[in-house]
Tab-separated table of C-alpha atoms and ligand atoms in Angstrom:
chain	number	residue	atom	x	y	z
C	77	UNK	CA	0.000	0.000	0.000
C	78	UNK	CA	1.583	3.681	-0.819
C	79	UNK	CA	2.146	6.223	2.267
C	80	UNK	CA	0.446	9.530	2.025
C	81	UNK	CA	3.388	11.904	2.000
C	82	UNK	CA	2.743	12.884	5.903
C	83	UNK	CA	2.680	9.129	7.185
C	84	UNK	CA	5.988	8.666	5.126
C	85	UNK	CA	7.252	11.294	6.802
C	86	UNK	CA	6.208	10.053	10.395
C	87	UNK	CA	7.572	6.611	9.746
C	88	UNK	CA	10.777	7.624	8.995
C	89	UNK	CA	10.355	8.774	13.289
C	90	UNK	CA	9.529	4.968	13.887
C	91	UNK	CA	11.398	2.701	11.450
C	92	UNK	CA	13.655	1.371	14.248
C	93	UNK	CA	10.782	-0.207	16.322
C	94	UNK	CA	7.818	-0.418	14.075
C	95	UNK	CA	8.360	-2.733	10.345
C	96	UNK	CA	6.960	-1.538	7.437
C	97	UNK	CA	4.272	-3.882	6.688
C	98	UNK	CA	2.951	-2.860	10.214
C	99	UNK	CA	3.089	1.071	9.541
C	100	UNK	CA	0.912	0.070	6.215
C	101	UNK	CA	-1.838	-0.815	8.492
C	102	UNK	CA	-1.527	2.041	10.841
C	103	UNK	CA	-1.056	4.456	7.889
C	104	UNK	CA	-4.846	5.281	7.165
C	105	UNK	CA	-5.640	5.261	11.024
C	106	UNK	CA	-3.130	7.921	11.694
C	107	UNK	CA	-4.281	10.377	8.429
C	108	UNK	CA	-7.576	9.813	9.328
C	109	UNK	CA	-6.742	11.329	13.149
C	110	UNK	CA	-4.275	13.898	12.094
C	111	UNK	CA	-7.105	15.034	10.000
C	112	UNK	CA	-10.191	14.986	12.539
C	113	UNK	CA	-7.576	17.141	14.640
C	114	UNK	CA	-7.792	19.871	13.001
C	115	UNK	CA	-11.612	19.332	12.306
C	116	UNK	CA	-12.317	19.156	15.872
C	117	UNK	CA	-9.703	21.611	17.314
C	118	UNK	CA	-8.649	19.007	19.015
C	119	UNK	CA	-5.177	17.448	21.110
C	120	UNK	CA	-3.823	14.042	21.640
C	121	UNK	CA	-1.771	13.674	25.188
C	122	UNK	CA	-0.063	10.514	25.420
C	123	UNK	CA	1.310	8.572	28.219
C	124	UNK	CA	4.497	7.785	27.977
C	125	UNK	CA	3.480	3.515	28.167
C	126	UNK	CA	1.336	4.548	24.719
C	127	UNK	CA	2.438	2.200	21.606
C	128	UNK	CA	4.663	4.220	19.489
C	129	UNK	CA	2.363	4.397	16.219
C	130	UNK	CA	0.183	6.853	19.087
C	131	UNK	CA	3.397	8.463	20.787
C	132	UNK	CA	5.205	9.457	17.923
C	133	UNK	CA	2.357	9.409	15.106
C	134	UNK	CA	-0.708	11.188	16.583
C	135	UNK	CA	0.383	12.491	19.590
C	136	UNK	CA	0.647	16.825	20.465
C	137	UNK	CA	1.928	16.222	24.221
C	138	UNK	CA	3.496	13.437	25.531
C	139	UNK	CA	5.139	12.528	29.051
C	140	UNK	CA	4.812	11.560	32.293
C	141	UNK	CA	1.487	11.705	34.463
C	142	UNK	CA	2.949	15.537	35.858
C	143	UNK	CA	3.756	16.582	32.616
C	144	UNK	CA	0.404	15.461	31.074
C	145	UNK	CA	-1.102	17.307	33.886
C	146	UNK	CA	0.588	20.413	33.537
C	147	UNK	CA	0.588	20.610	29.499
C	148	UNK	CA	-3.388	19.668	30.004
C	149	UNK	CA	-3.796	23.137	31.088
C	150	UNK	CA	-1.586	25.097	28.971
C	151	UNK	CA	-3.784	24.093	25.693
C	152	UNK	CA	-6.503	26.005	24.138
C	153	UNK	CA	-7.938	23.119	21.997
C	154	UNK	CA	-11.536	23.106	22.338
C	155	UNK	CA	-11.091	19.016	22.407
C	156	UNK	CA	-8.653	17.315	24.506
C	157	UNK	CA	-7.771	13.329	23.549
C	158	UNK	CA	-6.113	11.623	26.948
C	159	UNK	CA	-4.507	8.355	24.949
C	160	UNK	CA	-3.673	7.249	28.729
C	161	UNK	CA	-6.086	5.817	31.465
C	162	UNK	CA	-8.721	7.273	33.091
C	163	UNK	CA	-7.311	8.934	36.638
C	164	UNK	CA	-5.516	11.152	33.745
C	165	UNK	CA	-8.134	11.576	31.453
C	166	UNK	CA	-10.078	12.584	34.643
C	167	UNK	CA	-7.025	14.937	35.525
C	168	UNK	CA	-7.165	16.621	32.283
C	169	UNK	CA	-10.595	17.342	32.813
C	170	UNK	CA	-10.290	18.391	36.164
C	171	UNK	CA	-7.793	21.406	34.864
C	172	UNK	CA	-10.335	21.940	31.876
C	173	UNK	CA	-13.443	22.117	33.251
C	174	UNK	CA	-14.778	24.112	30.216
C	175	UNK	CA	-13.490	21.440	27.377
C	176	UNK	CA	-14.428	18.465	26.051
C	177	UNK	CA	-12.006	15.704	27.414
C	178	UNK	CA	-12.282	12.073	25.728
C	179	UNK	CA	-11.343	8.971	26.595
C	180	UNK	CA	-10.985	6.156	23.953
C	181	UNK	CA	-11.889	3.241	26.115
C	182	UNK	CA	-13.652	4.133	29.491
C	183	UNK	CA	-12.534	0.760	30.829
C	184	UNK	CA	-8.568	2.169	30.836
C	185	UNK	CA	-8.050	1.733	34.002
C	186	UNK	CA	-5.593	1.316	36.877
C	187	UNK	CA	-5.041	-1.218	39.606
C	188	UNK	CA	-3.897	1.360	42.048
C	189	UNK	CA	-6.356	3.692	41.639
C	190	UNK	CA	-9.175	0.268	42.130
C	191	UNK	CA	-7.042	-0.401	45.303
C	192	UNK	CA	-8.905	2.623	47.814
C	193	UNK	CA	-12.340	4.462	47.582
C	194	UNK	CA	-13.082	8.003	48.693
C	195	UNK	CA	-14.676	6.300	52.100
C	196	UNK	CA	-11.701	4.184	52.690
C	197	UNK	CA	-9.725	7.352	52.804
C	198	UNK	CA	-12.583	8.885	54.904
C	199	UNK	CA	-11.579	6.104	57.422
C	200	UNK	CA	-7.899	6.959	57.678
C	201	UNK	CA	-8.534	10.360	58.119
C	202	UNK	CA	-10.424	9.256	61.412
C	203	UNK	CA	-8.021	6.777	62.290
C	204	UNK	CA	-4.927	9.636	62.011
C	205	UNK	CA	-6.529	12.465	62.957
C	206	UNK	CA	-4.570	15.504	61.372
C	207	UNK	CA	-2.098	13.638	59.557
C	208	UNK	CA	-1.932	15.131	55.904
C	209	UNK	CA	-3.333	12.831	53.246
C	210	UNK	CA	-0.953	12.686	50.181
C	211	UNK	CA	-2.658	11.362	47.432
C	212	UNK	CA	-1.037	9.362	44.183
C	213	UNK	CA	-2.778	10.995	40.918
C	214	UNK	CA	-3.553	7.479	39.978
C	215	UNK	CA	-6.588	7.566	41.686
C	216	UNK	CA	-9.880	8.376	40.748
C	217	UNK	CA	-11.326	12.177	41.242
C	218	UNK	CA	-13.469	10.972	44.558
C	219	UNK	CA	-10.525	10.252	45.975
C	220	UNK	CA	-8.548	13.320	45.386
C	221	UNK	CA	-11.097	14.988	46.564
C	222	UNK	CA	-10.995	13.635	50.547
C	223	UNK	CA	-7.305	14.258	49.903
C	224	UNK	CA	-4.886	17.620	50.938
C	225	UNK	CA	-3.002	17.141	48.085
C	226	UNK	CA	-1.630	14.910	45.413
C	227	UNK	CA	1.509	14.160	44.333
C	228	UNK	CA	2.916	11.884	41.435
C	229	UNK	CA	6.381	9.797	40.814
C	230	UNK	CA	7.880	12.842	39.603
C	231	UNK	CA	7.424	15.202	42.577
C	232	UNK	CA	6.279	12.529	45.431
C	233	UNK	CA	9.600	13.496	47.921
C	234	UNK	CA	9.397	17.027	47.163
C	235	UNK	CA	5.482	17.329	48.141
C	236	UNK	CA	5.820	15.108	50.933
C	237	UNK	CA	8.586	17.280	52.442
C	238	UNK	CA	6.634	20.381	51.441
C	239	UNK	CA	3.979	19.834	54.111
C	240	UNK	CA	6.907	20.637	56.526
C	241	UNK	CA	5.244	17.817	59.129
C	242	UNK	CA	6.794	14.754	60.749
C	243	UNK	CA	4.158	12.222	59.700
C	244	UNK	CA	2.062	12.157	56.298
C	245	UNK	CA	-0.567	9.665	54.960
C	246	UNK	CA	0.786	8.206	51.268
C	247	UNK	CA	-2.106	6.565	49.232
C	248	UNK	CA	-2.523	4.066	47.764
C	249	UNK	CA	1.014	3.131	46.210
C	250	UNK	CA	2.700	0.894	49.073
C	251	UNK	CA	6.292	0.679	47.337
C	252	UNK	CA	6.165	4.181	45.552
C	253	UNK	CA	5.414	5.475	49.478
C	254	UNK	CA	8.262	3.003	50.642
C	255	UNK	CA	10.763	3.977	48.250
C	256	UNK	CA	9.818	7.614	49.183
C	257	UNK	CA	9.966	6.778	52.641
C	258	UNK	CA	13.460	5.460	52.215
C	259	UNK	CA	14.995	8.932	51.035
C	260	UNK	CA	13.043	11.035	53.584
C	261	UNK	CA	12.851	11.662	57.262
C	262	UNK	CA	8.901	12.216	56.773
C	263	UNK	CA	7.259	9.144	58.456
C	264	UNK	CA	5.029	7.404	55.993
C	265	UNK	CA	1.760	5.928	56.674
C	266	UNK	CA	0.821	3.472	53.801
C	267	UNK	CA	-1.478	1.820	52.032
C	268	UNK	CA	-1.468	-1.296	50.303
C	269	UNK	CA	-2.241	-0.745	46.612
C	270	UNK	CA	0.422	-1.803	44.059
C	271	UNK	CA	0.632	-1.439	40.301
C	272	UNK	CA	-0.368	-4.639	38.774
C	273	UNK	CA	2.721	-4.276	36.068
C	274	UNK	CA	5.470	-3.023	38.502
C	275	UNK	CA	4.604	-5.250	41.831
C	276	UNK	CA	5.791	-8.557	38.778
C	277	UNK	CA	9.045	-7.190	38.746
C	278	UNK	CA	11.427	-8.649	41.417
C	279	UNK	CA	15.313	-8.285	42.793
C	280	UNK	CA	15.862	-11.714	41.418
C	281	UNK	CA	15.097	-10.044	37.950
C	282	UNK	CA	17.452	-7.627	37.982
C	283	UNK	CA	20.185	-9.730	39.053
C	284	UNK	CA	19.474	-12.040	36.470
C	285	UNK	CA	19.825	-9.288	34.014
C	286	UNK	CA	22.968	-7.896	35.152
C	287	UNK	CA	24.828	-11.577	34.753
C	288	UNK	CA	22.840	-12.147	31.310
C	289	UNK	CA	24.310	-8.293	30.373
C	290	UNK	CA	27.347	-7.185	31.937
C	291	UNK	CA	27.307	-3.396	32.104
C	292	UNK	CA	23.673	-3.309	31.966
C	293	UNK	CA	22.340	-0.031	33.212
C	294	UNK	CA	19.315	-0.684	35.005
C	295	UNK	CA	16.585	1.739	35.589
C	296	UNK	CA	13.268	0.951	37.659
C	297	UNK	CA	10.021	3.128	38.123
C	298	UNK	CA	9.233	3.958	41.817
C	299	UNK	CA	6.257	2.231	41.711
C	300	UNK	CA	8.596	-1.124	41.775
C	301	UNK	CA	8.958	-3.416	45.069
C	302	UNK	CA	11.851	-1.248	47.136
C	303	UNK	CA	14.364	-4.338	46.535
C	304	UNK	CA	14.272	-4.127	42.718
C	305	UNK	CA	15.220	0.512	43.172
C	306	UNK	CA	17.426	-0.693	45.734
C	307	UNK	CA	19.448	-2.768	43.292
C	308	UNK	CA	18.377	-0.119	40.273
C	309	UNK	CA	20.894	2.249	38.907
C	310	UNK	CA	18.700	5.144	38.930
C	311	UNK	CA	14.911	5.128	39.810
C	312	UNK	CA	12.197	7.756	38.885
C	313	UNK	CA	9.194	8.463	36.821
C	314	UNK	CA	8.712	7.529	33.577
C	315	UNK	CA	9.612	11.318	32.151
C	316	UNK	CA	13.315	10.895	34.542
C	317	UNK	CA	14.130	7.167	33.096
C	318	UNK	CA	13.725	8.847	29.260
C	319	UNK	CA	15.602	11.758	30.204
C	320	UNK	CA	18.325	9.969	32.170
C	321	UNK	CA	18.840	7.530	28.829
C	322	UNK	CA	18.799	10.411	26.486
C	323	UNK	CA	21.369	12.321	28.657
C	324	UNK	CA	23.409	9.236	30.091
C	325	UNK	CA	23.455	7.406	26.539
C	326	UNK	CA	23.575	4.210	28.123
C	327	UNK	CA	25.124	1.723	25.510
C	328	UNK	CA	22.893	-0.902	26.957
C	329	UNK	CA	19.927	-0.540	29.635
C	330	UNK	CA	16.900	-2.146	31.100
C	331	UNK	CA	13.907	0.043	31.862
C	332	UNK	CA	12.396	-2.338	34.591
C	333	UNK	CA	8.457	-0.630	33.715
C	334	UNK	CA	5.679	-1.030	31.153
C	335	UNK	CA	7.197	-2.250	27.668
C	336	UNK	CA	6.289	0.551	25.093
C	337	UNK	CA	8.307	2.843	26.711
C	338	UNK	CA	11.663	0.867	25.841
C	339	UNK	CA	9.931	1.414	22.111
C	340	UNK	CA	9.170	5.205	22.498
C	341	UNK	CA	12.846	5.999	23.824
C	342	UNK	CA	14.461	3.399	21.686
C	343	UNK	CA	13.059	5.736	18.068
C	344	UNK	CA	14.588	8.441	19.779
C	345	UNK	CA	17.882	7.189	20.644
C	346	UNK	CA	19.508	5.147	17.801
C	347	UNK	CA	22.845	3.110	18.724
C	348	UNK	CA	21.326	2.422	22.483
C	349	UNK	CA	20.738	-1.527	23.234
C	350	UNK	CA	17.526	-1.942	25.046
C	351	UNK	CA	17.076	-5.439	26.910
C	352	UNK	CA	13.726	-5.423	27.413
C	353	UNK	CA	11.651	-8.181	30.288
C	354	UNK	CA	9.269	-5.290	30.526
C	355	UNK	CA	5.566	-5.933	31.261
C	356	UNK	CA	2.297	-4.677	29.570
C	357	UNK	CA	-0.481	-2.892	31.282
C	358	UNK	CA	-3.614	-4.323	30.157
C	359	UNK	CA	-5.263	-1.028	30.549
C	360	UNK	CA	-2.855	1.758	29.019
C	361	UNK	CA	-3.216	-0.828	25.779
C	362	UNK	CA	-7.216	-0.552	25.941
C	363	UNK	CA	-6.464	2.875	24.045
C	364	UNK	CA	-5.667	1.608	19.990
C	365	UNK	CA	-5.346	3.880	16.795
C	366	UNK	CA	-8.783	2.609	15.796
C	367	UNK	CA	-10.500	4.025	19.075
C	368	UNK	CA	-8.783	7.079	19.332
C	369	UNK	CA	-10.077	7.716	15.140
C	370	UNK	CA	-13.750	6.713	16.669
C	371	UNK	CA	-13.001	9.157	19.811
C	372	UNK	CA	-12.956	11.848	17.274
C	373	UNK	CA	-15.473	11.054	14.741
C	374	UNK	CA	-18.361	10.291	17.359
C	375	UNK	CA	-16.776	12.363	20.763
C	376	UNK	CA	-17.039	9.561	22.821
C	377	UNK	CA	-16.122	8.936	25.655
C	378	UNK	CA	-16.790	11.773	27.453
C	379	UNK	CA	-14.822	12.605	30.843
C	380	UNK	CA	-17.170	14.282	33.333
C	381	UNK	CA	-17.104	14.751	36.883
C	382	UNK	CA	-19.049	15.342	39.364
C	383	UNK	CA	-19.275	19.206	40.122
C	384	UNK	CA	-18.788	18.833	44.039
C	385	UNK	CA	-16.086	16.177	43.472
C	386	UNK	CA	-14.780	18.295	41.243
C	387	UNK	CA	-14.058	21.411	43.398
C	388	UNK	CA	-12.204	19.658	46.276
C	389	UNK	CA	-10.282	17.307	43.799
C	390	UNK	CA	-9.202	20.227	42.027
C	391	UNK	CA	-7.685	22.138	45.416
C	392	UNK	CA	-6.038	19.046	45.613
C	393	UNK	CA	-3.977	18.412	41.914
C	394	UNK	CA	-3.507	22.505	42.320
C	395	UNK	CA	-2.073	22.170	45.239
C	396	UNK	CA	0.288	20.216	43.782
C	397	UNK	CA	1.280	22.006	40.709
C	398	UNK	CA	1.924	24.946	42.794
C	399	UNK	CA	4.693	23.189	44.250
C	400	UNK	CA	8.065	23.617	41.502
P	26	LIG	P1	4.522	8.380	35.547
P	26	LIG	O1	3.879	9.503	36.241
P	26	LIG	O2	5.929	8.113	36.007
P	26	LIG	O3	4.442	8.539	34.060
P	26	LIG	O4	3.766	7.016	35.923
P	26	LIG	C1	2.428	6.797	35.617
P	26	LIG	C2	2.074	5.394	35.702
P	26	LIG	O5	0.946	5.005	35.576
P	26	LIG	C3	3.157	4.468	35.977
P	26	LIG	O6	2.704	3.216	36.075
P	27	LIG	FE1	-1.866	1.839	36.680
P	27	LIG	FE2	0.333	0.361	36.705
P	27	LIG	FE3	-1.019	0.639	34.422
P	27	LIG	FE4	0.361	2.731	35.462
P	27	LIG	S1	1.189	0.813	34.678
P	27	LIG	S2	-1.730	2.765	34.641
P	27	LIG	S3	0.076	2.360	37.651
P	27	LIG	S4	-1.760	-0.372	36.307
């Protein structure tokens, strides 16, 4: 099948990770979306664990949950695509009150933000009477809403030690709130969600890998089980692993998190071996070329949130963001 002259162009961004006969069938998926874009007024912001066909052939904004939330309210698109999962399509919205957000797939969802409910965090507040409540944005807007504040991978120490207390509350991530824990004289109470793609990786693994590899850089997101950052090179959000490879130019590394980011980084740094026992999450790949065409052509899904949910969860992810 011939390329239109724009998705030649774009696979030239990809040809390392995605083969030709592949890019034929994402071709007329990606014109069609580039063109509903500008039909719609409308941006894509991807999530770094997107496929690349999204992250480097649709996409306006990519990056990590903080930057999605801060580029989320920078735009003035009428329409805003979140190719991500819901607690950050719900973000976006949160930010944007007055647009249209859409989600391709309304069942993109999370396994830490399933792990707590807004009444479970009611509870702790009871049990730890004026202990701070730092919230994970992968959570769902009822939560952030019983919350003082949220926090993601990227800022989690720095907001913890902003509250300037000796003991917070860290929901819902158990090893993001460990590893915190372990750099900070805060005291952290916990809670014990876990990412269903992180929690499979284990020390074991990344001993295995560095016999396999010798020299292997390994990097590991915080959400991992303390013992796999303890034995990690570097640890941090998915934004710090693809900046630390693109200023480190590793000549081989590991990124011990979900597998399309070894993909997305990989395009963008040729002559870099990536080893890659990554692992998928099921719900960042709900969100497909196909759906996000059929987001724009019938504006479904629609993100909306309830008004007096909306308000506190707001104070909360502001909170945040006015912490640099
Ligand atoms: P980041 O904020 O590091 O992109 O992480 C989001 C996420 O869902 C990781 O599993
Ligand atoms: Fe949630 Fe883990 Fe998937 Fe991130 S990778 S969206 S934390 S289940």
């Amino acid at each position: 099948m011939s390329l239109s002259p724009q998705s030649a162009q774009l696979y030239e961004k990809v040809k390392s990770v995605i083969l030709p006969a592949e890019w034929s069938e994402f071709a007329p998926d990606v014109d069609a979306i580039l063109a509903l874009k500008r039909e719609r007024n409308a941006v894509i912001l991807a999530h770094n664990y997107q496929t690349p066909e999204i992250f480097h052939g649709v996409a306006d904004i990519v990056g990590d949950s903080l930057a999605l939330a801060r580029e989320a309210m920078k735009t003035d698109a009428e329409v805003i695509v979140l190719a991500g999962v819901h607690f950050m399509a719900e973000t976006a919205k949160l930010l944007n009150p007055g647009r249209t957000v859409l989600i391709p797939d309304l069942r993109a969802g999370c396994s830490l933000a399933a792990s707590i409910t807004a009444a479970d965090v009611r509870l702790l507040r009871q049990r730890w009477p004026g202990v701070p409540i730092v919230t994970y944005v992968n959570t769902s807007a009822a939560v952030k809403a019983e919350s003082d504040i949220c926090c993601t991978s990227g800022n989690a120490k720095k907001i913890v030690e902003s509250l300037g207390v000796p003991k917070v509350i860290m929901l819902p991530d158990e090893y993001l709130a460990q590893n915190i824990a372990a750099e900070t004289k805060v005291e952290i109470v916990t809670w014990a969600g876990h990412c269903e793609v992180h929690e499979r990786f284990s020390a074991a693994d990344v001993r295995q890998l560095r016999i396999g590899h010798p020299g292997i850089v390994v990097l590991a997101h915080p959400e991992c089980p303390p013992e796999v950052v303890a034995e990690a090179d570097f640890a941090g959000s998915t934004a710090a692993m693809a900046d630390y490879v693109s200023r480190e130019k590793p000549g081989r590394v590991v990124l011990m998190t979900e597998c399309s980011m070894s993909d997305n980084i990989a395009a963008l740094n040729p002559g870099i071996d990536f080893v890659r026992p990554c692992n998928l999450c099921p719900h960042m790949k709900r969100i497909t070329l196909p759906k996000i065409r059929r987001a724009l052509e019938t504006m479904r899904h629609e993100v909306t949130i309830d008004p007096a949910v909306a308000t506190a969860a707001r104070r909360a992810v502001e909170r945040m963001l006015a912490i640099r």
